[in-house]
Amino acid sequence: MRVLIPPPLHSYTGGVSIVPGTGATLAEVLDDLDTRYPGIRFRIIDEQDRIRPHIRFFVNAKMAAGIDQTVGPADDVQIICALSGG
Amino acid sequence: MSQTGQRSSRVTVMVGTRKGAFLFHGDPSRHQWRLDGPHFLGSIVYHLALDPRDGRTLLMAAGTGHLGPTIFRSIDWGRNWTEAGSPPAFPKAAAGAAGQDGNNKPRAVDHVFHLTPGHATQPGVWWASTSPPGLFRSEDGGATWKGIHGFNDGVVPEISHTIGPVPGGPIAHSVLVDPHDPAHLYVGISTGGIFESKDSGATWRPLNKGVAADFIPTPDPEYGHDPHCIVLHPTRPSRLYHQNHCGLYRLDRPGDTWERIGRNLPPEIGDIGFPIVVHPRDPDTVWVIPMDGTTVWPRTSVGGRPAVYRSADAGSSWERQDDGLPREHAWLTIKRQALSADACDPVGLYFGTTSGELWMSATQGDSWRLIAQHLPEIYSVSAGMVAV
């Protein structure tokens, strides 16, 4: 599985924009990411396990409704930061 | 001896902005300032605080438009930052549990608004307050944080019906630790009021007698007020001041009724504003920056003529201090955490504007000069004494 990391989170991945991921659900993928990149999960998922308001997850280019969504080893998971600057 | 009165220290002014943090390192005379920054360009930096117990630990409350809230820590003036391993967060709610965020959803911290070093006898202890209102404590220098149950699950649910639609979201702010008693705390909530604990946050009681709340239909409510900024005097902690949405107040404990000292400001100026700061050694001297609170609450310099007001008699009388500030056509807004005093003699004062100007006075407000402009919107200004 590939996980595409958006630029605002590159400080966690050492500047890497695509990292390998493992897990049967997005939640498990995030737990795995947080193990390797401590702190990354809380920046995109709140303490109630909700995706933060300006973050979206896409699995194979289809938007995920929540982190319970199942994923497979051949999937592409893309984390998107919606526009919220200004 | 330098004019600071502290031979081996200098001032660093820590500025939190909508787009990052900036550090201004002063020379011993506070005449020249060296800018270091931006740190975390693009991040929203709500507050920075220096630990006076060691003079070098710096905590920063940050977030971005996209990413959740966190706290960064530096012990080398920003050369390196370490993120909190466990930032302030509310407990995970049980499935189906009723929420407490005003929308009946389980609470999540939107941002950390305020940071306060703990008592001098408790090294490593820090306090943080948040939006939505929450109070958190760290015992390891800001690396990990735990919620204060008596506040987050006691005070906040009880007053939740009063927590109104505050611009930027409802916040807990002004966490004050009594220098004479580490268990004695005050916290302000906008809106909600001022609350006091004498048992390290286990239990709380409202402390709002005498404070106006003209936006609440109930006369003289016990809570629901809108304190903007609360301060206590470090050498006489029984003396508190606070700038409220509805006026300017002083309280001398053990009394529990606030006196509206803002009535002594010129009526044409009024006593509405956000920040307030005390003289570090004189409990009777305090500074405020009145802003227009009329009509639709523009919250800009009254008449477009910015001025700081100083009282040297605990609020009985006030002196206008505007030498060096723009004389007209200056519609400045100064947020509640954007006014600070250093510990020098004479005291230095610093304030930042939402239009990105950083002003300072090395003469206790008698004259002002601009030390930076074109910064992003300034959220907070904190002057720290740095050992050299």
Coordinates of C-alpha atoms in Angstrom, one line a residue:
Chain A
M1 CA 0.0 0.0 0.0
R2 CA 1.2 3.5 -0.8
V3 CA 0.3 6.4 1.4
L4 CA 0.5 9.9 -0.2
I5 CA 1.5 12.5 2.4
P6 CA 0.6 16.1 1.8
P7 CA 3.2 18.9 2.2
P8 CA 1.9 20.2 5.6
L9 CA 2.8 16.8 7.0
H10 CA 6.2 16.4 5.4
S11 CA 7.9 17.6 8.6
Y12 CA 6.9 14.3 10.1
T13 CA 8.1 12.1 7.2
G14 CA 11.4 13.8 6.7
G15 CA 10.2 15.4 3.5
V16 CA 9.0 12.1 1.9
S17 CA 5.7 12.4 0.1
I18 CA 4.9 8.7 -0.5
V19 CA 5.4 6.2 2.3
P20 CA 4.5 2.5 2.5
G21 CA 1.5 1.7 4.7
T22 CA 0.1 -1.4 6.3
G23 CA -3.3 -2.1 7.9
A24 CA -6.7 -3.5 7.2
T25 CA -8.5 -0.2 7.8
L26 CA -7.6 3.4 7.5
A27 CA -7.5 3.5 11.3
E28 CA -4.8 0.8 11.3
V29 CA -2.9 2.5 8.6
L30 CA -2.9 5.7 10.7
D31 CA -1.7 3.8 13.8
D32 CA 1.1 2.3 11.8
L33 CA 2.0 5.7 10.5
D34 CA 2.0 7.2 14.0
T35 CA 4.4 4.5 15.2
R36 CA 6.9 5.5 12.5
Y37 CA 6.1 9.2 12.5
P38 CA 5.1 10.1 16.1
G39 CA 2.5 12.8 16.3
I40 CA 1.2 12.7 12.7
R41 CA -2.1 11.0 13.6
F42 CA -3.3 13.7 16.0
R43 CA -2.7 16.4 13.5
I44 CA -5.2 14.8 11.1
I45 CA -7.5 12.8 13.4
D46 CA -9.0 14.3 16.5
E47 CA -9.3 12.6 19.9
Q48 CA -12.8 11.4 19.0
D49 CA -11.4 9.6 16.0
R50 CA -13.0 12.1 13.6
I51 CA -11.1 13.2 10.5
R52 CA -10.3 16.9 11.1
P53 CA -12.5 19.4 9.2
H54 CA -10.0 20.3 6.5
I55 CA -8.6 16.9 5.9
R56 CA -9.9 14.3 3.5
F57 CA -8.8 10.7 2.8
F58 CA -9.1 9.2 -0.7
V59 CA -8.6 5.5 -1.3
N60 CA -7.9 4.8 -4.9
A61 CA -9.2 8.3 -5.8
K62 CA -12.5 7.8 -4.0
M63 CA -13.2 9.8 -0.8
A64 CA -13.4 7.8 2.4
A65 CA -16.3 8.6 4.8
G66 CA -14.3 7.7 7.9
I67 CA -11.3 5.9 9.3
D68 CA -13.2 2.6 9.7
Q69 CA -13.0 2.1 5.9
T70 CA -11.3 -1.1 4.9
V71 CA -8.2 -1.0 2.7
G72 CA -6.1 -3.5 0.9
P73 CA -2.4 -4.0 0.4
A74 CA -2.6 -2.8 -3.3
D75 CA -4.5 0.4 -2.5
D76 CA -3.3 4.0 -2.7
V77 CA -4.3 6.1 0.3
Q78 CA -4.1 9.8 -0.3
I79 CA -4.3 12.3 2.5
I80 CA -5.6 15.7 1.3
C81 CA -5.4 19.0 3.0
A82 CA -8.3 21.1 1.8
L83 CA -7.7 24.8 1.1
S84 CA -7.9 26.7 4.4
G85 CA -5.4 29.4 4.2
G86 CA -5.9 33.1 4.0
Chain B
M1 CA 24.5 48.2 36.7
S2 CA 22.5 48.5 33.5
Q3 CA 19.2 50.3 33.4
T4 CA 17.5 46.9 33.6
G5 CA 18.6 46.6 37.2
Q6 CA 19.5 43.0 36.4
R7 CA 23.2 43.0 35.4
S8 CA 23.1 39.6 33.6
S9 CA 19.8 39.5 31.8
R10 CA 18.2 40.8 28.7
V11 CA 14.7 40.7 27.3
T12 CA 13.4 38.5 24.5
V13 CA 9.9 39.4 23.2
M14 CA 8.1 36.3 21.8
V15 CA 5.4 37.1 19.3
G16 CA 2.8 34.6 18.2
T17 CA 1.1 35.4 14.9
R18 CA -1.5 34.0 12.5
K19 CA 1.5 32.8 10.3
G20 CA 4.2 31.8 12.7
A21 CA 6.3 32.8 15.6
F22 CA 8.9 35.6 15.8
L23 CA 11.5 36.2 18.5
F24 CA 12.9 39.7 19.2
H25 CA 16.1 39.6 21.2
G26 CA 16.9 42.9 22.8
D27 CA 20.3 44.3 23.7
P28 CA 20.8 45.3 27.4
S29 CA 19.5 48.8 26.7
R30 CA 16.4 47.5 24.9
H31 CA 17.3 49.8 22.1
Q32 CA 18.3 47.3 19.4
W33 CA 16.3 44.3 18.6
R34 CA 17.4 41.2 16.7
L35 CA 14.7 39.4 14.8
D36 CA 14.8 35.6 14.8
G37 CA 12.1 34.1 12.7
P38 CA 9.7 33.2 11.4
H39 CA 9.5 29.9 13.2
F40 CA 6.9 27.5 11.8
L41 CA 6.0 29.9 9.0
G42 CA 2.4 29.4 8.1
S43 CA 1.4 27.9 11.4
I44 CA -1.1 29.6 13.7
V45 CA 0.8 30.4 16.9
Y46 CA -1.6 31.3 19.6
H47 CA 0.9 31.8 22.5
L48 CA 4.5 31.4 23.5
A49 CA 5.6 31.2 27.1
L50 CA 9.1 31.2 28.6
D51 CA 9.7 29.2 31.8
P52 CA 10.9 31.7 34.4
R53 CA 12.1 28.8 36.6
D54 CA 15.0 28.0 34.2
G55 CA 15.0 31.0 31.8
R56 CA 15.3 28.8 28.7
T57 CA 12.4 26.4 28.2
L58 CA 10.0 27.8 25.7
L59 CA 6.6 26.4 24.9
M60 CA 4.6 27.3 21.9
A61 CA 0.9 26.5 21.2
A62 CA 0.5 26.0 17.5
G63 CA -1.8 24.7 14.8
T64 CA -2.5 25.3 11.1
G65 CA -5.6 25.8 9.1
H66 CA -5.5 22.1 8.2
L67 CA -3.8 20.3 11.1
G68 CA -4.8 19.7 14.6
P69 CA -3.5 21.5 17.6
T70 CA -0.1 20.8 19.2
I71 CA 2.6 22.1 21.5
F72 CA 6.2 22.5 20.6
R73 CA 9.1 22.9 23.1
S74 CA 12.5 24.4 22.7
I75 CA 15.4 24.7 25.1
D76 CA 17.7 26.5 22.8
W77 CA 15.7 29.5 21.6
G78 CA 14.1 27.9 18.7
R79 CA 17.1 26.3 17.0
N80 CA 15.4 23.0 17.7
W81 CA 11.8 22.3 18.5
T82 CA 10.3 19.1 19.9
E83 CA 6.6 18.3 19.6
A84 CA 4.6 17.2 22.6
G85 CA 4.2 13.4 22.5
S86 CA 0.7 13.7 23.9
P87 CA -0.8 17.2 23.3
P88 CA -3.8 18.4 25.2
A89 CA -6.9 16.3 24.2
F90 CA -10.2 15.4 25.7
P91 CA -10.9 11.8 26.5
K92 CA -12.4 9.6 23.9
A93 CA -16.1 9.6 24.4
A94 CA -18.0 6.4 24.9
A95 CA -20.1 5.4 21.9
G96 CA -23.4 7.2 21.9
A97 CA -22.4 9.5 24.7
A98 CA -23.9 13.0 24.7
G99 CA -21.5 15.7 23.6
Q100 CA -20.4 18.9 25.3
D101 CA -19.2 21.0 22.5
G102 CA -22.3 23.1 22.0
N103 CA -23.3 20.9 19.0
N104 CA -24.0 17.9 21.1
K105 CA -20.9 16.2 19.8
P106 CA -18.0 14.8 21.8
R107 CA -15.4 17.5 22.4
A108 CA -12.2 17.8 20.6
V109 CA -9.5 20.5 21.2
D110 CA -9.6 23.0 18.4
H111 CA -6.6 24.9 19.6
V112 CA -4.4 25.5 22.6
F113 CA -4.9 29.1 23.5
H114 CA -2.8 29.8 26.6
L115 CA 0.2 28.4 28.3
T116 CA 1.3 29.0 31.9
P117 CA 4.4 27.8 33.7
G118 CA 3.5 26.1 37.0
H119 CA 4.4 27.1 40.5
A120 CA 8.1 27.8 41.3
T121 CA 8.2 24.8 43.6
Q122 CA 6.9 22.5 40.9
P123 CA 9.5 22.4 38.1
G124 CA 8.3 20.7 35.0
V125 CA 4.6 21.6 35.7
W126 CA 2.8 23.6 33.0
W127 CA -0.8 24.5 32.5
A128 CA -2.6 24.9 29.2
S129 CA -6.1 26.1 28.4
T130 CA -7.9 25.5 25.2
S131 CA -10.8 26.2 22.8
P132 CA -13.4 24.8 23.4
P133 CA -12.8 25.5 27.1
G134 CA -10.6 23.0 28.7
L135 CA -7.7 22.9 31.2
F136 CA -4.7 20.6 31.0
R137 CA -1.6 20.0 33.0
S138 CA 1.8 18.7 32.2
E139 CA 4.2 17.4 34.8
D140 CA 7.1 16.8 32.4
G141 CA 7.9 20.2 30.9
G142 CA 5.1 20.0 28.3
A143 CA 5.9 16.6 26.7
T144 CA 2.6 15.0 27.8
W145 CA -0.6 16.5 29.0
K146 CA -3.6 15.4 31.0
G147 CA -7.0 17.0 31.4
I148 CA -8.2 18.5 34.7
H149 CA -11.3 16.5 35.4
G150 CA -12.8 18.9 37.9
F151 CA -12.7 21.7 35.3
N152 CA -13.3 19.9 32.0
D153 CA -16.0 17.6 33.4
G154 CA -17.2 19.8 36.3
V155 CA -17.2 23.5 35.5
V156 CA -17.5 23.3 31.7
P157 CA -20.6 21.1 31.5
E158 CA -22.3 23.1 34.3
I159 CA -21.9 26.4 32.5
S160 CA -22.1 25.0 28.9
H161 CA -25.5 26.7 28.4
T162 CA -23.7 30.1 28.9
I163 CA -20.8 29.4 26.5
G164 CA -21.8 31.7 23.7
P165 CA -20.7 32.2 20.1
V166 CA -17.4 33.9 20.7
P167 CA -15.5 35.0 17.6
G168 CA -12.8 32.5 17.2
G169 CA -14.6 30.0 19.4
P170 CA -15.2 29.9 23.1
I171 CA -11.9 29.7 25.1
A172 CA -10.4 29.1 28.5
H173 CA -7.6 31.6 29.0
S174 CA -5.7 33.4 31.8
V175 CA -4.7 30.4 33.9
L176 CA -3.2 32.0 37.0
V177 CA -1.2 30.2 39.7
D178 CA -1.0 31.8 43.1
P179 CA 2.7 32.3 43.9
H180 CA 1.9 31.7 47.5
D181 CA 0.0 28.4 47.0
P182 CA 0.5 26.1 44.0
A183 CA -3.0 24.6 44.6
H184 CA -4.7 27.9 44.2
L185 CA -5.7 28.6 40.7
Y186 CA -7.9 31.1 38.7
V187 CA -9.1 30.5 35.1
G188 CA -11.2 32.7 32.8
I189 CA -13.6 31.4 30.3
S190 CA -15.0 33.5 27.4
T191 CA -17.9 33.2 27.8
G192 CA -18.4 31.6 31.2
G193 CA -16.7 33.8 33.7
I194 CA -13.9 33.6 36.2
F195 CA -13.5 30.4 38.4
E196 CA -11.3 29.7 41.4
S197 CA -9.9 26.4 42.7
K198 CA -8.0 25.9 46.0
D199 CA -7.3 22.2 45.5
S200 CA -5.2 22.1 42.3
G201 CA -8.3 22.1 40.1
A202 CA -10.3 19.3 41.7
T203 CA -13.2 21.7 42.6
W204 CA -14.1 25.2 41.4
R205 CA -16.3 28.1 42.3
P206 CA -17.4 31.1 40.3
L207 CA -15.8 34.4 41.2
N208 CA -17.8 37.0 39.3
K209 CA -19.6 39.1 41.9
G210 CA -19.8 42.8 40.9
V211 CA -19.0 42.0 37.2
A212 CA -21.4 43.3 34.6
A213 CA -22.8 40.9 32.1
D214 CA -25.3 43.1 30.1
F215 CA -25.6 40.5 27.4
I216 CA -27.3 38.0 29.8
P217 CA -31.0 38.5 30.5
T218 CA -30.6 37.3 34.1
P219 CA -29.5 40.1 36.5
D220 CA -26.4 39.5 38.4
P221 CA -25.7 35.9 37.2
E222 CA -23.3 33.8 39.2
Y223 CA -21.5 32.9 36.0
G224 CA -21.7 33.4 32.2
H225 CA -19.6 36.5 32.2
D226 CA -17.0 37.4 29.5
P227 CA -13.6 38.1 31.1
H228 CA -11.1 39.0 28.4
C229 CA -7.9 38.9 30.4
I230 CA -7.2 38.3 34.1
V231 CA -3.9 39.1 35.9
L232 CA -2.7 38.8 39.5
H233 CA 0.1 40.6 41.0
P234 CA 3.2 38.4 41.4
T235 CA 4.3 39.9 44.7
R236 CA 0.8 40.6 46.1
P237 CA -1.3 37.7 44.6
S238 CA -4.3 38.8 46.6
R239 CA -4.6 41.7 44.1
L240 CA -6.3 40.8 40.8
Y241 CA -7.3 42.9 37.9
H242 CA -9.3 41.9 34.9
Q243 CA -10.4 43.4 31.6
N244 CA -13.9 42.2 30.7
H245 CA -16.2 42.5 27.8
C246 CA -18.2 44.7 30.2
G247 CA -15.6 46.9 31.8
L248 CA -12.4 46.9 33.8
Y249 CA -12.2 45.5 37.3
R250 CA -10.0 45.0 40.4
L251 CA -10.4 42.5 43.2
D252 CA -8.6 42.3 46.5
R253 CA -8.8 39.0 48.2
P254 CA -10.2 37.6 50.5
G255 CA -12.9 39.9 49.1
D256 CA -15.0 38.3 46.4
T257 CA -16.7 41.4 44.8
W258 CA -15.0 43.0 41.9
E259 CA -14.8 46.8 41.8
R260 CA -15.3 48.5 38.4
I261 CA -12.2 50.7 38.2
G262 CA -12.9 51.3 34.6
R263 CA -15.5 53.9 35.7
N264 CA -12.5 56.1 36.4
L265 CA -11.4 56.2 32.8
P266 CA -12.6 59.1 30.7
P267 CA -16.2 58.4 29.7
E268 CA -15.4 59.3 26.1
I269 CA -12.7 56.5 26.1
G270 CA -14.6 53.9 28.0
D271 CA -13.3 50.8 29.7
I272 CA -13.6 48.2 27.0
G273 CA -10.6 46.3 25.6
F274 CA -8.9 43.0 25.7
P275 CA -5.5 43.0 27.4
I276 CA -4.3 44.2 30.8
V277 CA -0.9 44.0 32.4
V278 CA 0.5 44.7 35.8
H279 CA 3.8 46.3 36.9
P280 CA 6.0 43.4 38.0
R281 CA 6.8 45.1 41.4
D282 CA 4.1 47.6 42.1
P283 CA 0.6 46.1 42.7
D284 CA -1.0 49.5 42.2
T285 CA 0.3 50.1 38.7
V286 CA -1.5 48.6 35.8
W287 CA -1.8 49.3 32.0
V288 CA -4.7 48.8 29.6
I289 CA -5.4 49.7 26.0
P290 CA -9.0 50.8 25.6
M291 CA -10.8 50.0 22.4
D292 CA -14.1 51.1 21.0
G293 CA -16.8 49.1 22.6
T294 CA -19.7 51.2 21.3
T295 CA -22.4 50.3 18.7
V296 CA -21.3 47.1 16.9
W297 CA -18.1 46.7 19.0
P298 CA -15.5 47.7 16.5
R299 CA -12.7 47.0 19.0
T300 CA -10.3 49.5 17.4
S301 CA -8.5 52.5 18.9
V302 CA -11.0 54.9 20.2
G303 CA -11.4 57.7 17.6
G304 CA -8.5 56.2 15.6
R305 CA -6.1 57.7 18.1
P306 CA -4.4 54.8 19.9
A307 CA -3.5 55.2 23.6
V308 CA -2.4 53.1 26.5
Y309 CA -3.8 54.1 29.9
R310 CA -1.8 53.7 33.1
S311 CA -3.1 53.8 36.6
A312 CA -0.6 54.1 39.5
D313 CA -3.2 54.0 42.2
A314 CA -4.9 50.7 41.6
G315 CA -7.4 52.1 39.2
S316 CA -8.6 55.2 41.1
S317 CA -7.2 57.5 38.3
W318 CA -5.7 57.0 34.9
E319 CA -3.1 58.7 32.7
R320 CA -3.2 58.7 28.9
Q321 CA 0.1 57.5 27.4
D322 CA 0.2 58.1 23.7
D323 CA 3.6 59.8 23.0
G324 CA 5.0 58.2 19.9
L325 CA 1.8 56.4 18.9
P326 CA 0.0 57.6 15.8
R327 CA -2.0 60.8 16.4
E328 CA -4.9 60.0 14.1
H329 CA -6.3 57.6 11.5
A330 CA -4.9 54.5 13.3
W331 CA -7.5 51.9 13.9
L332 CA -5.5 49.4 15.9
T333 CA -6.8 46.2 17.5
I334 CA -4.8 44.5 20.3
K335 CA -5.8 41.0 21.2
R336 CA -6.0 39.8 24.8
Q337 CA -2.6 38.1 24.9
A338 CA -0.8 40.8 22.9
L339 CA 0.3 43.2 25.8
S340 CA 3.2 42.3 28.0
A341 CA 5.6 43.8 30.5
D342 CA 9.2 42.9 31.2
A343 CA 10.8 42.8 34.6
C344 CA 13.3 45.6 34.0
D345 CA 13.6 48.9 35.8
P346 CA 12.1 51.0 34.3
V347 CA 9.6 48.5 33.1
G348 CA 9.4 47.8 29.4
L349 CA 6.0 47.4 27.8
Y350 CA 5.2 45.7 24.5
F351 CA 2.1 45.3 22.5
G352 CA 1.3 43.8 19.1
T353 CA -1.6 44.7 16.7
T354 CA -3.7 42.6 14.4
S355 CA -2.2 44.7 11.6
G356 CA 1.3 43.3 12.4
E357 CA 2.9 46.1 14.3
L358 CA 5.0 45.6 17.4
W359 CA 5.3 48.6 19.7
M360 CA 7.4 49.0 22.8
S361 CA 8.1 51.5 25.6
A362 CA 11.2 51.5 27.6
T363 CA 9.8 54.2 29.8
Q364 CA 6.8 52.5 31.5
G365 CA 4.5 53.8 28.8
D366 CA 5.6 57.4 28.8
S367 CA 6.8 57.1 25.2
W368 CA 6.4 54.4 22.5
R369 CA 8.3 53.3 19.4
L370 CA 7.7 50.8 16.7
I371 CA 10.1 48.0 16.7
A372 CA 8.6 45.9 13.9
Q373 CA 5.9 46.2 11.3
H374 CA 4.5 44.2 8.5
L375 CA 4.3 41.1 10.6
P376 CA 1.3 38.8 10.2
E377 CA -1.7 39.3 12.5
I378 CA -0.3 39.3 16.0
Y379 CA -2.1 36.9 18.4
S380 CA 0.2 37.2 21.4
V381 CA 3.2 39.1 22.8
S382 CA 5.2 37.7 25.8
A383 CA 8.3 39.4 27.2
G384 CA 10.7 37.1 28.9
M385 CA 13.8 37.8 30.9
V386 CA 16.8 35.8 29.6
A387 CA 19.9 35.1 31.6
V388 CA 23.1 35.9 29.8

